[in-house]
Amino acid sequence: MSYLNKFLDLLTGKKATVFDPQPASNSQHKEPKPSKVHATYPPNHDGIPLASAEELLDAQKELIQRIKLHAAKIETKFTQRFEAPIQNLATYISNIPASTDSIYGGPGGLFRACVESAFFSFQASDGKIFTGKLGVEERYLLEDRWRYVCFLSGLFWPLGMTLESIRVRAPEGNSWVSRAESITDWAQANDVDFYFIGWPKHDVEPGPSVAGGALCLMLAGNAAVRYIEEGSPALISALSEIASNIRTEFNSVAFDVVAQRWQQLVKNERGRMPQNYGRVRYGQHLAPFFVDAMRECIAGGSWAVNEKIVLADSKGVYLIWPQAAKDLVATRALSAQQGVPSTPSGLLQALIDEKLVRVDAQQSAYIDVADRHGELHMAVKLCNPEACVEGYDPSLFANHVDANEVARIDPLVEQDLNAKRSKKPKPAASKVAEQQSETVSTSKETAVDEHEESPMAPPPPAADVLLPTIGLAAKPQIPIAIQNAEGAKQQTKNENAAPAKLVTQTATKAEDGSSTAPSASGGDGQKVQVNSQNSSTYVVPEVVEKQLGKPYSLMLGKVIKELSKPEVKALVIQDQPDFIGIPFDAIQEAITSPADLLAALQKNGWLHPDKSKPRAMVHALSVTVGGASKKQYVMLSRPFVKKAEISL
């Protein structure tokens, strides 16, 4: 082999490489191949692989596409004015983090922060007047350029503070001088594929500084600078000043646009940081991907606040579960990740582990919520509303979502909630109706026995000696205590009798103008009677009483009594084919809890529904046809009026 090698060397003028079929001896040393396996402890930091500009642009292609749609420029102009500055920035900073362990703190974080700031600043510049004091021609020339200045200022706004503080080193120890050259050029000159990062002791977060302002014109590119210069040289100064965090009277409008949008981005990013949901650990962090998935569902229209899946009130944000789980698993943010649970239960446990979802003392994450239609749902409550609803403001969500809070003001939700929590749901029965039933049963036990001694009462007052002088006869007054005792005795007798229909019987007026009290007759059954002011008698049919219940039937009888008054009857709407309208004021006058009775009627389908408000029980109706004035009415359906044998 040695002679052949020498001969080839003579022919070619260089040393030839010849394949040697014999295996290498065991004494030869082999260099170990680089491995991604972490087998040592304490763990070694392998550095951050350098990303190319193409890789960074591809990672943020969706955001760049949104910029393109918003700019609405022809392809060549968009490439020169928008894509070129973004690509120059990607080449200059590569994928360095924006902070130590705060906002945009991972690889590629600074580039993402710059692109987000650019888009939202550009978007927020719409509708702003930058040249209000100038003429029409000057405004036409400068307004679009001012908006472009907002885009570039936003692009370079997060840059300066990070570049001033970060320390980037090669494996051999060579440092990158951020103000002198791009990290890509430095990496090529030093043959660097990955780099190491050092930070100062103080916390570092992205933001504007003089370092960013000094680099902005170079990174913007010649085409961008020429376009701005054609409008006004002062705009070039404004761009450098804004990127350097310098606010002047001339650039104040653009400066405020960029600064305000950046504050909102920082707020949103803090809701996405893994540190918000537990300390940084060596392992898989799913919290940022969960947050991105939730925001993706809202941006894509799968979710809508207080419309679909997501409910919000002044106390937080809720996700209807497990419907939300199906949408989350289908998002690009989670489908591209490995190790993400695919079942609702597994996904919920992961959300709890990442401290994205609240749990109670029993370690349960579920909570009952009611949507705007009053329908109950099982949901989970987010620890940080910003994680899902960007820009969440509690003052914008006045209506309650927690079912316990809604039940206090909506009797229908209260009934549904009680029925859901009880193993055997009861028929529609409210607190007031139950109290009335308890009062009737209690009266059986506390009524005065006939053989017991009647309670002592003060003597009746003396007759007024002046009554005969005005034509009225003096009538002895029975003390209240004696009346109560006699009433209790009579009630005890009546309760021992078999129950029968509830009756509303009107008492006939005596010739002297006084009304005779209703009588309680025994026999086959006891009839509960309620005084009225005409001679008609209303009987609650057995089929209605059976469905409605005794307490509500009693309340219905009191309402019919009130409606029999001539002044109230005149206000009843009876000319509609589907319902009759009963004044709500009359119901309030007759019973103390009208909402309970109406809820019972509605649950049985006896209230005529309004298609626009299917769960409303009280409606504003005109007393006369075409009348301008409206009053609050309850619409009893015609089938119920017929079934209940109501005649007004």
C-alpha angles and dihedrals in degrees: 000000000000093000092049092050092051091049092051091048090055093050099046101029092232138072113279125220113227125189111245111205093197115096119246117263121255089248092067113100119231121204111234116245117245109264132198091207113115103216102150133081129238083043118245121233106234094194130242118291111237113248124215123233090249092055092050093048091049091051091055098035094121092056091045090051089055089053090051093051092048094047092051092196130147115266098259095049093045091051093050099041104032113015095043096057091045092050092046089053092049090051092048101048102019111188102328115148120253097223143010099255104331135080116354087001101154132081109294091020098122093051091049091049092052095048093046091049091049095051098045093044090050090048093048091052090071111106094018119126110220099168105037095145096050131088126264096263094048091046090051089051098046109030095076091044091052089055088050089051088055089054094051093041090052091048093056099032097095093041108082105058093050095047091050093054110030121097114206118188136179120233088260091053102257112146129221115235101213096198094051106051144350119277088240093058090044091051093050092048092051096037091241123167097170134017142204127231132216128187135198120250094257121077116269125205130170118264144123124301141149090273090063092046091052092054099040099087093047092049094044091062135221097284092054094046092047092051092052093043091055089062099044135324087226089069090063089057091046090054093052092045095051093047087050093051093249115142120199134171090255096053097031097112094050092041092054091048093055096040095049094048091049091053089054092048090051090051091050092046092052087058089055100045117114089224090069091064100044140320120305109268138182101262143056116331110202098167096088091049092048090052092049090048093053092048090046090056091053094044091048094050097246088115130035125183110258089352109067130014095323120083124182137184136161091284100053150294125295133196119211105235138246091006090066091055093062092053093046094052090051095055122107090234092064102027090062092055126084122225096028114141114247101196124079093240094048092045091050091051090051090051090051092048090052089050092240095123128050124236129196130229090281090054091248119142098192124105132174114243134178123217125218090275092055094251116145121234137176110242146161125233121229119231092218117032090198089066089074109013109048113215092016110187117185092207090065093061109060099156118086122244101181105099092223090059094043092050090062092065102025116059092192092058089046091055093046091048093050091047091050094050095046119079091221109035114224125223116263104301125150131202093259093051091049090050090052090051090049090050091055093048092045091052089061091060098040100041115121113258118235092237094047120098113264116244116263115255134185116263117270115267119259119264116267107253091206096060095085090055091066095043099261124122118230112248123198113245119224112222115249094240091056091047091053092049093049090046091051091052092049091047091053090055092047095050090056090060123086113269120249139168121326108245132195105202123180118223121232118242118244122229091255091057098256121125121234115236117247116259127230109220126195126202119094095359146349119254119203107218131197123199119245134172102244135056099255124109124213121200121192105229117240093240090056094044090050093054097037099041131232098277093050092043088056090051090048090053091053090052092051088050090055092047091054090070110106095230091052097039089058089063096052113112108225104155096084118101096215104039148002118235119230119194109248090215089064091054091049089050093051102045136022097227111040093162091065094053093045091049090053092048092048093049089056091048095247097127116083107241127229109224092217092049107024095175098044115114101186124051137186108242135169115249091215129036108274091000118158097215116076134195136193112270139177114219113219111197117242093237090057093047088054094043093048091045092231113172119181 
